[in-house]
Short mmCIF file of C-alpha atoms in Angstrom, two decimals:
data_model
loop_
_atom_site.label_atom_id
_atom_site.label_comp_id
_atom_site.label_asym_id
_atom_site.label_seq_id
_atom_site.Cartn_x
_atom_site.Cartn_y
_atom_site.Cartn_z
CA MET A 1 49.08 11.46 180.73
CA PRO A 2 51.74 13.78 182.16
CA ILE A 3 52.06 17.26 180.86
CA THR A 4 55.13 17.96 178.77
CA THR A 5 57.70 20.61 180.05
CA GLU A 6 60.05 22.68 177.97
CA LYS A 7 62.99 20.57 179.13
CA GLU A 8 61.30 17.43 177.73
CA LEU A 9 60.94 18.82 174.26
CA SER A 10 63.15 17.48 171.36
CA GLU A 11 65.96 19.62 170.13
CA ASN A 12 63.94 20.63 167.05
CA SER A 13 60.86 21.55 169.10
CA ARG A 14 62.96 23.53 171.57
CA ALA A 15 64.35 25.53 168.76
CA LEU A 16 60.88 26.25 167.35
CA TRP A 17 59.73 27.32 170.83
CA LEU A 18 62.52 29.85 171.10
CA LYS A 19 61.68 31.20 167.63
CA SER A 20 57.98 31.46 168.60
CA VAL A 21 58.95 33.53 171.74
CA HIS A 22 60.99 35.83 169.52
CA ALA A 23 58.20 36.07 166.92
CA VAL A 24 55.77 37.16 169.72
CA ASP A 25 58.20 39.82 170.87
CA LEU A 26 58.23 41.04 167.26
CA ARG A 27 54.44 40.82 167.07
CA ASN A 28 54.76 38.43 164.26
CA TYR A 29 51.78 36.61 165.59
CA GLY A 30 50.93 34.56 162.37
CA TYR A 31 54.39 33.07 162.39
CA ALA A 32 54.31 32.43 166.07
CA ILE A 33 50.98 30.50 165.76
CA SER A 34 52.43 28.46 162.91
CA LEU A 35 55.55 27.51 164.96
CA ILE A 36 53.53 26.59 168.15
CA GLN A 37 51.09 24.38 166.10
CA ASN A 38 54.05 22.52 164.65
CA ILE A 39 55.39 21.95 168.19
CA LEU A 40 52.05 20.61 169.40
CA LYS A 41 52.02 18.05 166.67
CA GLU A 42 55.03 16.50 168.18
CA ALA A 43 54.28 17.40 171.81
CA PRO A 44 50.56 17.60 172.26
CA GLY A 45 50.94 17.62 176.04
CA PHE A 46 52.95 20.88 176.09
CA LEU A 47 50.48 22.92 178.08
CA GLU A 48 52.59 26.02 178.17
CA ALA A 49 52.64 26.18 174.41
CA ARG A 50 48.79 25.93 174.18
CA ARG A 51 48.39 28.69 176.73
CA ARG A 52 50.79 30.93 174.77
CA LEU A 53 49.03 29.93 171.57
CA ARG A 54 45.62 30.96 172.86
CA ARG A 55 46.92 34.31 174.15
CA VAL A 56 48.58 35.08 170.77
CA GLU A 57 45.45 33.96 168.84
CA ILE A 58 43.23 36.27 170.99
CA ILE A 59 45.59 39.16 170.42
CA ALA A 60 45.87 38.53 166.67
CA THR A 61 42.05 38.18 166.21
CA LYS A 62 41.05 41.13 168.38
CA GLY A 63 38.64 43.34 166.50
CA LYS A 64 38.41 40.95 163.63
CA LYS A 65 35.46 39.02 162.50
CA SER A 66 36.02 35.35 161.93
CA PHE A 67 35.27 34.25 158.35
CA LEU A 68 35.43 30.46 159.35
CA SER A 69 32.19 28.74 158.85
CA GLY A 70 30.78 25.28 159.46
CA PHE A 71 31.46 24.96 163.18
CA SER A 72 28.83 22.44 163.48
CA THR A 73 30.43 20.35 160.78
CA ILE A 74 33.88 20.75 162.37
CA SER A 75 32.47 19.74 165.84
CA LEU A 76 30.72 16.69 164.34
CA LYS A 77 33.85 15.61 162.66
CA GLY A 78 35.97 16.27 165.76
CA ASN A 79 33.43 14.34 168.01
CA GLY A 80 33.65 11.40 165.60
CA LEU A 81 37.41 11.46 165.89
CA ILE A 82 37.52 11.58 169.78
CA LYS A 83 37.11 7.87 170.39
CA LYS A 84 39.15 6.85 167.32
CA ASP A 85 41.99 9.31 167.61
CA PRO A 86 41.67 12.02 170.35
CA LEU A 87 44.93 13.55 169.54
CA ALA A 88 43.80 14.12 165.93
CA ALA A 89 40.59 15.67 167.36
CA MET A 90 42.77 18.00 169.54
CA GLU A 91 44.78 19.05 166.44
CA LEU A 92 41.55 19.64 164.45
CA ALA A 93 40.22 21.82 167.29
CA GLU A 94 43.40 23.82 167.62
CA LYS A 95 43.54 24.47 163.87
CA SER A 96 40.01 25.67 163.88
CA LEU A 97 40.48 27.90 166.94
CA GLU A 98 43.26 29.87 165.17
CA SER A 99 40.67 32.24 163.58
CA ASP A 100 38.21 32.23 166.48
CA PRO A 101 40.07 31.25 169.66
CA THR A 102 37.12 31.88 172.09
CA ASN A 103 34.56 29.95 170.14
CA THR A 104 32.42 27.84 172.62
CA GLN A 105 31.87 24.85 170.29
CA LEU A 106 35.45 24.49 169.33
CA ASN A 107 36.76 24.81 172.90
CA HIS A 108 34.31 22.21 173.97
CA LEU A 109 35.58 19.92 171.24
CA LEU A 110 39.16 20.63 172.53
CA LYS A 111 38.02 19.99 176.10
CA ASP A 112 36.38 16.56 175.22
CA ALA A 113 39.33 15.46 173.06
CA ALA A 114 41.84 16.40 175.74
CA LYS A 115 39.96 14.42 178.34
CA ALA A 116 39.94 11.42 176.10
CA ALA A 117 43.58 11.74 175.45
CA GLY A 118 44.26 11.95 179.17
CA TYR A 119 45.13 15.65 179.41
CA PRO A 120 42.74 17.14 181.86
CA GLU A 121 44.86 20.26 182.28
CA ILE A 122 44.22 21.08 178.62
CA SER A 123 40.44 20.59 179.28
CA VAL A 124 40.76 23.12 181.95
CA LEU A 125 42.37 25.59 179.42
CA ALA A 126 39.61 25.11 176.97
CA LEU A 127 36.84 25.79 179.70
CA GLU A 128 38.77 28.83 181.04
CA THR A 129 38.96 30.33 177.62
CA ILE A 130 35.16 30.00 177.29
CA VAL A 131 34.69 31.62 180.71
CA GLU A 132 37.17 34.43 180.09
CA ALA A 133 35.22 35.36 176.95
CA ASN A 134 31.94 34.83 178.57
CA PRO A 135 32.39 35.75 182.38
CA THR A 136 28.75 35.18 183.31
CA GLU A 137 28.41 31.67 181.68
CA THR A 138 27.78 29.80 184.88
CA LYS A 139 26.88 26.48 183.24
CA VAL A 140 30.49 26.27 181.87
CA MET A 141 31.81 27.49 185.27
CA HIS A 142 30.01 24.53 186.96
CA GLU A 143 31.66 22.17 184.55
CA LEU A 144 35.13 23.74 185.15
CA ALA A 145 34.69 23.35 188.98
CA GLU A 146 33.67 19.76 188.69
CA LEU A 147 36.74 19.11 186.57
CA PHE A 148 39.00 20.76 189.12
CA LEU A 149 37.43 18.42 191.78
CA THR A 150 38.07 15.30 189.70
CA MET A 151 41.73 16.46 189.39
CA GLY A 152 42.00 16.86 193.16
CA LEU A 153 42.21 20.64 192.95
CA ALA A 154 39.57 21.43 195.48
CA HIS A 155 40.88 24.92 196.15
CA ASN A 156 40.57 25.88 192.44
CA ALA A 157 37.03 24.52 192.57
CA VAL A 158 36.15 26.72 195.64
CA GLU A 159 37.33 29.75 193.70
CA VAL A 160 35.12 28.90 190.65
CA TYR A 161 32.04 28.18 192.83
CA SER A 162 32.62 31.51 194.68
CA LYS A 163 32.51 33.36 191.33
CA ILE A 164 29.25 31.57 190.44
CA VAL A 165 27.62 32.63 193.76
CA GLU A 166 28.77 36.27 193.11
CA ILE A 167 26.97 36.18 189.71
CA ASN A 168 23.98 34.34 191.03
CA PRO A 169 23.53 34.27 194.77
CA ALA A 170 20.43 32.07 194.36
CA ASP A 171 22.45 29.15 192.84
CA LEU A 172 22.10 26.73 195.75
CA THR A 173 24.06 24.07 193.94
CA ALA A 174 27.09 26.25 193.77
CA LEU A 175 26.73 27.16 197.43
CA LYS A 176 26.53 23.53 198.57
CA ARG A 177 29.38 22.47 196.20
CA SER A 178 31.47 25.29 197.43
CA LYS A 179 31.23 24.10 201.05
CA ASP A 180 31.96 20.56 200.09
CA ALA A 181 34.98 21.59 198.10
CA SER A 182 36.21 23.78 200.84
CA ALA A 183 35.93 20.98 203.37
CA ILE A 184 37.91 18.65 201.01
CA ASP A 185 40.50 21.38 200.60
CA SER A 186 40.86 21.78 204.38
CA MET A 187 41.24 18.03 204.88
CA LYS A 188 43.84 17.84 202.10
CA LYS A 189 45.89 20.75 203.68
CA GLY A 190 45.57 19.15 207.12
CA GLY A 191 46.75 15.78 205.88
CA TRP A 192 43.54 14.28 207.28
CA THR A 193 42.81 12.15 204.28
CA GLU A 194 46.16 10.18 204.67
CA ALA A 195 46.66 10.31 208.43
CA THR A 196 45.52 7.33 210.55
CA SER A 197 45.43 9.25 213.77
CA TYR A 198 45.69 12.74 215.35
CA ARG A 199 49.30 11.91 216.25
CA ASP A 200 50.05 11.34 212.51
CA ILE A 201 48.65 14.72 211.67
CA MET A 202 50.77 16.53 214.23
CA LYS A 203 53.95 14.52 213.35
CA ASP A 204 53.58 15.31 209.62
CA LYS A 205 52.88 18.99 210.32
CA ASP A 206 55.84 19.35 212.63
CA GLU A 207 58.09 17.57 210.19
CA ALA A 208 57.01 19.86 207.38
CA ILE A 209 57.54 22.92 209.46
CA SER A 210 60.98 21.77 210.56
CA LEU A 211 62.05 20.97 207.05
CA GLU A 212 60.85 24.28 205.66
CA GLN A 213 62.59 26.18 208.43
CA LYS A 214 65.90 24.40 207.59
CA GLY A 215 65.47 25.21 203.94
CA ARG A 216 65.47 21.54 202.98
CA VAL A 217 62.16 21.43 201.23
CA VAL A 218 62.74 20.87 197.48
CA ARG A 219 59.69 21.89 195.56
CA SER A 220 58.80 20.61 192.10
CA VAL A 221 57.10 23.03 189.72
CA GLU A 222 53.80 21.20 190.27
CA MET A 223 54.14 21.77 194.07
CA ILE A 224 55.10 25.43 193.55
CA ASP A 225 52.02 26.02 191.17
CA GLU A 226 49.79 24.32 193.80
CA GLN A 227 51.07 26.54 196.55
CA LEU A 228 50.80 29.65 194.36
CA GLY A 229 47.19 28.65 193.65
CA GLU A 230 46.52 28.50 197.38
CA LEU A 231 48.39 31.69 198.48
CA THR A 232 47.52 34.11 195.54
CA PRO A 233 43.76 34.33 196.35
CA GLN A 234 44.64 35.04 200.01
CA TRP A 235 47.04 37.81 198.92
CA GLU A 236 44.51 39.32 196.57
CA THR A 237 42.26 40.05 199.71
CA ASN A 238 45.21 41.29 201.78
CA GLN A 239 47.93 42.88 199.62
CA THR A 240 49.52 44.70 202.53
CA ASN A 241 50.70 41.41 204.22
CA VAL A 242 54.49 41.48 203.91
CA ASP A 243 55.12 38.03 204.92
CA LEU A 244 52.55 36.56 202.49
CA THR A 245 53.82 38.75 199.63
CA LYS A 246 57.43 37.69 200.30
CA ARG A 247 56.41 34.02 200.41
CA ILE A 248 54.69 34.28 196.98
CA ALA A 249 57.77 36.08 195.65
CA LYS A 250 59.96 33.31 196.88
CA LEU A 251 57.82 30.68 195.27
CA TRP A 252 57.97 32.45 191.85
CA ASP A 253 61.69 32.72 192.39
CA ASP A 254 62.02 29.05 193.00
CA ARG A 255 59.86 28.35 189.99
CA PHE A 256 62.24 30.43 187.90
CA GLU A 257 65.27 28.62 189.18
CA GLN A 258 63.84 25.41 187.84
CA GLN A 259 62.13 26.69 184.59
CA LYS A 260 64.37 29.61 183.61
CA ASP A 261 61.34 31.17 181.95
CA GLU A 262 60.18 34.81 181.54
CA GLU A 263 56.70 34.23 183.18
CA SER A 264 58.23 33.01 186.46
CA LEU A 265 60.83 35.78 186.49
CA ASN A 266 58.22 38.41 185.91
CA GLY A 267 56.09 36.86 188.72
CA ALA A 268 59.01 36.98 191.17
CA PHE A 269 59.88 40.50 190.20
CA TYR A 270 56.36 41.73 190.64
CA TYR A 271 55.89 40.33 194.15
CA TYR A 272 59.43 41.27 195.36
CA HIS A 273 58.79 44.81 194.01
CA HIS A 274 55.57 44.95 195.95
CA THR A 275 57.39 43.57 199.05
CA ASN A 276 59.99 46.40 198.58
CA GLU A 277 57.32 48.99 198.46
CA LEU A 278 55.62 47.65 201.64
CA THR A 279 58.90 47.67 203.53
CA SER A 280 60.00 51.02 202.09
CA GLY A 281 63.16 49.46 200.84
CA ALA A 282 64.30 48.42 204.30
CA ASP A 283 64.92 44.69 203.44
CA PRO A 284 68.41 44.45 201.82
CA GLY A 285 67.78 40.92 200.66
CA VAL A 286 64.73 42.05 198.69
CA VAL A 287 66.54 44.96 197.20
CA ARG A 288 69.32 42.64 196.09
CA LYS A 289 66.79 40.25 194.56
CA LEU A 290 65.29 43.02 192.60
CA SER A 291 68.63 44.08 191.37
CA ASN A 292 69.53 40.54 190.34
CA MET A 293 66.23 39.99 188.52
CA GLN A 294 66.86 43.14 186.48
CA LEU A 295 70.04 41.53 185.26
CA GLN A 296 68.33 38.18 184.71
CA ARG A 297 65.72 39.89 182.52
CA ILE A 298 68.42 41.27 180.41
CA ASP A 299 70.31 37.97 180.31
CA LEU A 300 67.02 36.11 179.07
CA ARG A 301 66.59 38.63 176.27
CA VAL A 302 70.23 38.58 175.24
CA THR A 303 70.19 34.72 175.18
CA ALA A 304 67.03 34.76 172.98
CA ILE A 305 68.55 37.22 170.43
CA GLU A 306 71.84 35.35 170.30
CA GLU A 307 70.13 32.02 169.77
CA TRP A 308 67.90 33.57 167.03
CA LEU A 309 70.93 34.97 165.25
CA ALA A 310 72.79 31.67 165.53
CA GLN A 311 69.73 29.69 164.06
CA GLY A 312 69.66 31.73 160.91
CA GLY A 313 68.34 35.04 162.10
CA SER A 314 71.45 36.72 161.06
CA GLU A 315 70.16 36.51 157.46
CA HIS A 316 66.87 38.20 158.41
CA ASP A 317 66.04 41.64 157.30
CA GLU A 318 65.84 42.66 160.98
CA ALA A 319 69.05 41.22 162.01
CA ASP A 320 70.82 44.58 162.25
CA ALA A 321 68.07 45.92 164.49
CA HIS A 322 68.51 42.98 166.79
CA ARG A 323 72.26 43.32 166.85
CA ASP A 324 71.74 47.06 167.92
CA GLU A 325 69.32 45.79 170.64
CA LEU A 326 71.87 43.28 171.80
CA GLU A 327 74.55 46.04 172.23
CA THR A 328 71.93 48.21 174.04
CA LEU A 329 71.11 45.38 176.47
CA LYS A 330 74.68 44.75 177.12
CA THR A 331 75.33 48.39 177.87
CA GLU A 332 72.34 48.47 180.04
CA LYS A 333 73.61 45.43 181.95
CA ALA A 334 77.03 47.08 182.46
CA THR A 335 75.41 50.31 183.61
CA LEU A 336 73.29 48.25 186.23
CA LEU A 337 76.30 46.41 187.36
CA ILE A 338 78.36 49.52 187.82
CA SER A 339 75.56 51.24 189.67
CA GLU A 340 75.20 48.35 192.12
CA ALA A 341 79.02 48.25 192.62
CA ARG A 342 79.12 52.01 193.34
CA LYS A 343 76.37 51.65 195.93
CA ARG A 344 78.28 48.84 197.76
CA VAL A 345 81.41 51.10 197.73
CA GLU A 346 79.44 54.10 199.06
CA ARG A 347 78.11 51.92 201.92
CA ASN A 348 81.62 50.66 202.68
CA PRO A 349 84.20 53.15 201.27
CA THR A 350 87.23 51.50 203.04
CA ASP A 351 86.47 47.96 201.64
CA LEU A 352 89.16 47.50 199.04
CA GLN A 353 87.57 44.29 197.71
CA LEU A 354 84.49 46.24 196.81
CA ARG A 355 86.77 48.91 195.12
CA PHE A 356 88.20 46.07 193.06
CA GLU A 357 84.76 44.78 192.07
CA LEU A 358 83.76 48.38 190.99
CA GLY A 359 86.95 48.65 188.99
CA GLU A 360 86.37 45.29 187.29
CA GLN A 361 82.84 46.37 186.19
CA LEU A 362 84.24 49.66 184.87
CA VAL A 363 86.79 47.81 182.89
CA ARG A 364 84.16 45.54 181.40
CA ALA A 365 82.17 48.68 180.42
CA LYS A 366 85.27 50.20 178.86
CA GLN A 367 85.33 53.15 181.30
CA TYR A 368 89.12 52.83 181.69
CA THR A 369 89.83 56.31 183.23
CA GLU A 370 87.31 55.63 186.11
CA ALA A 371 88.52 52.11 186.54
CA ILE A 372 92.18 53.20 187.13
CA GLN A 373 91.24 55.21 190.10
CA GLU A 374 89.47 52.31 191.79
CA LEU A 375 92.01 49.66 190.77
CA GLU A 376 94.99 51.67 192.13
CA ARG A 377 93.35 51.73 195.47
CA ALA A 378 92.39 48.04 195.19
CA LYS A 379 96.06 47.07 194.84
CA GLN A 380 96.46 47.63 198.44
CA ASN A 381 94.31 44.61 199.20
CA PRO A 382 96.65 41.59 199.16
CA ASN A 383 93.82 39.31 198.01
CA ALA A 384 92.95 41.51 194.99
CA ARG A 385 96.46 42.99 194.29
CA ILE A 386 97.47 40.64 191.31
CA LYS A 387 94.06 40.91 189.60
CA ALA A 388 94.08 44.61 190.06
CA MET A 389 97.47 45.15 188.49
CA ASN A 390 96.46 42.81 185.64
CA LEU A 391 93.41 44.98 184.90
CA LEU A 392 95.39 48.21 185.36
CA GLY A 393 97.73 46.91 182.66
CA GLN A 394 94.70 46.44 180.35
CA CYS A 395 93.42 49.93 181.16
CA TYR A 396 96.67 51.60 180.35
CA ASN A 397 97.10 49.48 177.21
CA GLU A 398 93.63 50.70 176.07
CA LYS A 399 94.59 54.26 176.73
CA ASN A 400 97.81 53.98 174.77
CA MET A 401 99.86 54.49 177.90
CA LEU A 402 101.96 51.47 177.10
CA ASP A 403 104.96 52.19 179.37
CA LEU A 404 102.59 52.24 182.32
CA ALA A 405 100.87 49.10 181.12
CA VAL A 406 104.23 47.33 181.00
CA LYS A 407 105.09 48.47 184.52
CA GLN A 408 101.91 47.13 185.97
CA LEU A 409 102.03 43.77 184.14
CA GLN A 410 105.82 43.15 184.87
CA GLU A 411 105.14 43.91 188.61
CA ALA A 412 102.15 41.58 188.61
CA ALA A 413 104.09 38.73 186.85
CA SER A 414 106.98 39.00 189.20
CA GLU A 415 104.73 38.54 192.17
CA VAL A 416 103.29 35.27 190.80
CA THR A 417 105.75 32.49 191.27
CA ALA A 418 103.94 29.49 189.77
CA MET A 419 103.12 29.25 186.13
CA ASP A 420 99.43 29.05 186.82
CA ALA A 421 96.45 30.40 184.70
CA THR A 422 96.84 33.89 186.20
CA LYS A 423 100.62 34.19 185.38
CA LYS A 424 100.00 32.96 181.85
CA GLU A 425 97.29 35.51 181.24
CA ILE A 426 99.53 38.29 182.52
CA LEU A 427 102.51 37.22 180.44
CA TYR A 428 100.39 36.94 177.29
CA ALA A 429 98.97 40.55 177.88
CA LEU A 430 102.55 41.82 178.47
CA GLY A 431 103.66 40.13 175.22
CA LEU A 432 101.02 41.88 173.33
CA VAL A 433 101.84 45.27 174.83
CA PHE A 434 105.52 44.77 173.87
CA GLU A 435 104.33 43.83 170.44
CA ARG A 436 102.46 47.08 170.13
CA MET A 437 105.53 48.99 171.23
CA GLY A 438 107.67 47.24 168.55
CA LYS A 439 109.74 45.37 171.10
CA LYS A 440 109.72 42.03 169.30
CA ASP A 441 112.37 40.39 171.49
CA ASP A 442 110.65 41.25 174.75
CA SER A 443 107.35 40.15 173.28
CA LEU A 444 108.78 36.85 172.14
CA LYS A 445 110.35 36.28 175.56
CA CYS A 446 106.98 36.47 177.21
CA PHE A 447 105.48 34.03 174.67
CA LYS A 448 108.33 31.60 175.12
CA GLU A 449 107.99 31.58 178.82
CA ILE A 450 104.41 30.33 178.40
CA TYR A 451 105.34 28.03 175.63
CA GLU A 452 107.70 26.10 177.85
CA HIS A 453 105.09 25.35 180.31
CA ASP A 454 101.93 25.18 178.15
CA TYR A 455 102.25 24.48 174.42
CA GLY A 456 98.60 24.73 173.87
CA TYR A 457 98.01 28.09 175.45
CA ARG A 458 96.05 30.39 173.02
CA ASP A 459 98.34 31.03 169.93
CA VAL A 460 101.74 30.99 171.63
CA ALA A 461 102.94 27.91 169.79
CA LYS A 462 102.24 29.58 166.58
CA ARG A 463 103.93 32.84 167.58
CA VAL A 464 107.01 31.19 168.96
CA GLU A 465 107.46 28.71 166.05
CA GLN A 466 107.03 31.36 163.49
CA SER A 467 109.85 33.31 165.05
CA TYR A 468 112.13 30.42 164.15
CA GLY A 469 110.75 30.45 160.49
CA SER A 470 109.03 27.08 160.95
#
């Protein structure tokens, strides 16, 4: 059966998933475990949830002794369920693993139940959990490698067999199986298993190279993960290879574009950061990627907090702390945006468009005095002139320099001939400034001008009609 992705979750399960992410961030592990187990009841094939569940359980039980007894009884009961209801056996195994996540018997139960249910990827997770807790358990490692081979993941099998040989160089079975798996992997990479002739092999390879060079290869998450599985071990033995590091970074970046998940973003950031160190910051594309990813990290966290608050978190005891964090994150984002805009201006001090972009970021950060200096210069750029004057009006208004605000907004409005979205925005802002100055007639004139062209714009209808006593 196909593994379930986050996008395929029901609305309810997706909400629980987001809550679980937040609970982990707060180190509320018990609550996170409960949420994930509820998700798995509806979506047993959601592998990412099982992985997170296992990590959280291991953290939560670290240094604690399990008081759960009767593993043999549980295993017998679970084994009896496998043929009848493998999903129920998986659920039983997961519930039992909560207090002892690395238990060998229970993980074997999960492995067998997952196989029966058609989820070999979950069987892999169970065996990997055992190996992680018992790194010299070569018997389980042999089983894991064989499972990889049945799944067509020869490269993964080679990795496992190699580890077995490191532990026990006299393991002739592992040596032979490693060579066999390596041969299968080479055939798969070369396309030999599907090609009917040498010409087919060359044709397929040439087409693949051509497509990739033209940027036309669209990778699925499964393809990306497979390529990461192939390239990462190569990188671990040669971490100074710039091209290889950058390729892996791009794969993680592509994965993030599809998944929009923290794991992919962190992976991309790690490898791009390593690339940046190898090139001593000489690749502007990589530098820009790192800057964008810092913003994306903030955006992910902001979204998680806002969704948590919207889904009832606002009533939680820690709601105020999270609102404070939200404000801190927004300030941090504004600071980063301003910093990047300043760097662009420093590199190209005569570029007035860049001056406008810096001024725009300063306005968003409510740094109005600094923004005025940049926007006054940006006015000289015909393409940015109207927008710059509009923002200057906002700056002067915020600084209570109302006469200067009026001057900028009137000038901007006069230069926009059509009653488009820009002119309506300027006139509305001008009307509000006149209102602050106590000039009701001038204020109403601005709102009426909008009203005549767009009755539904903001609250102009209400303002105009109330002036007639209606």
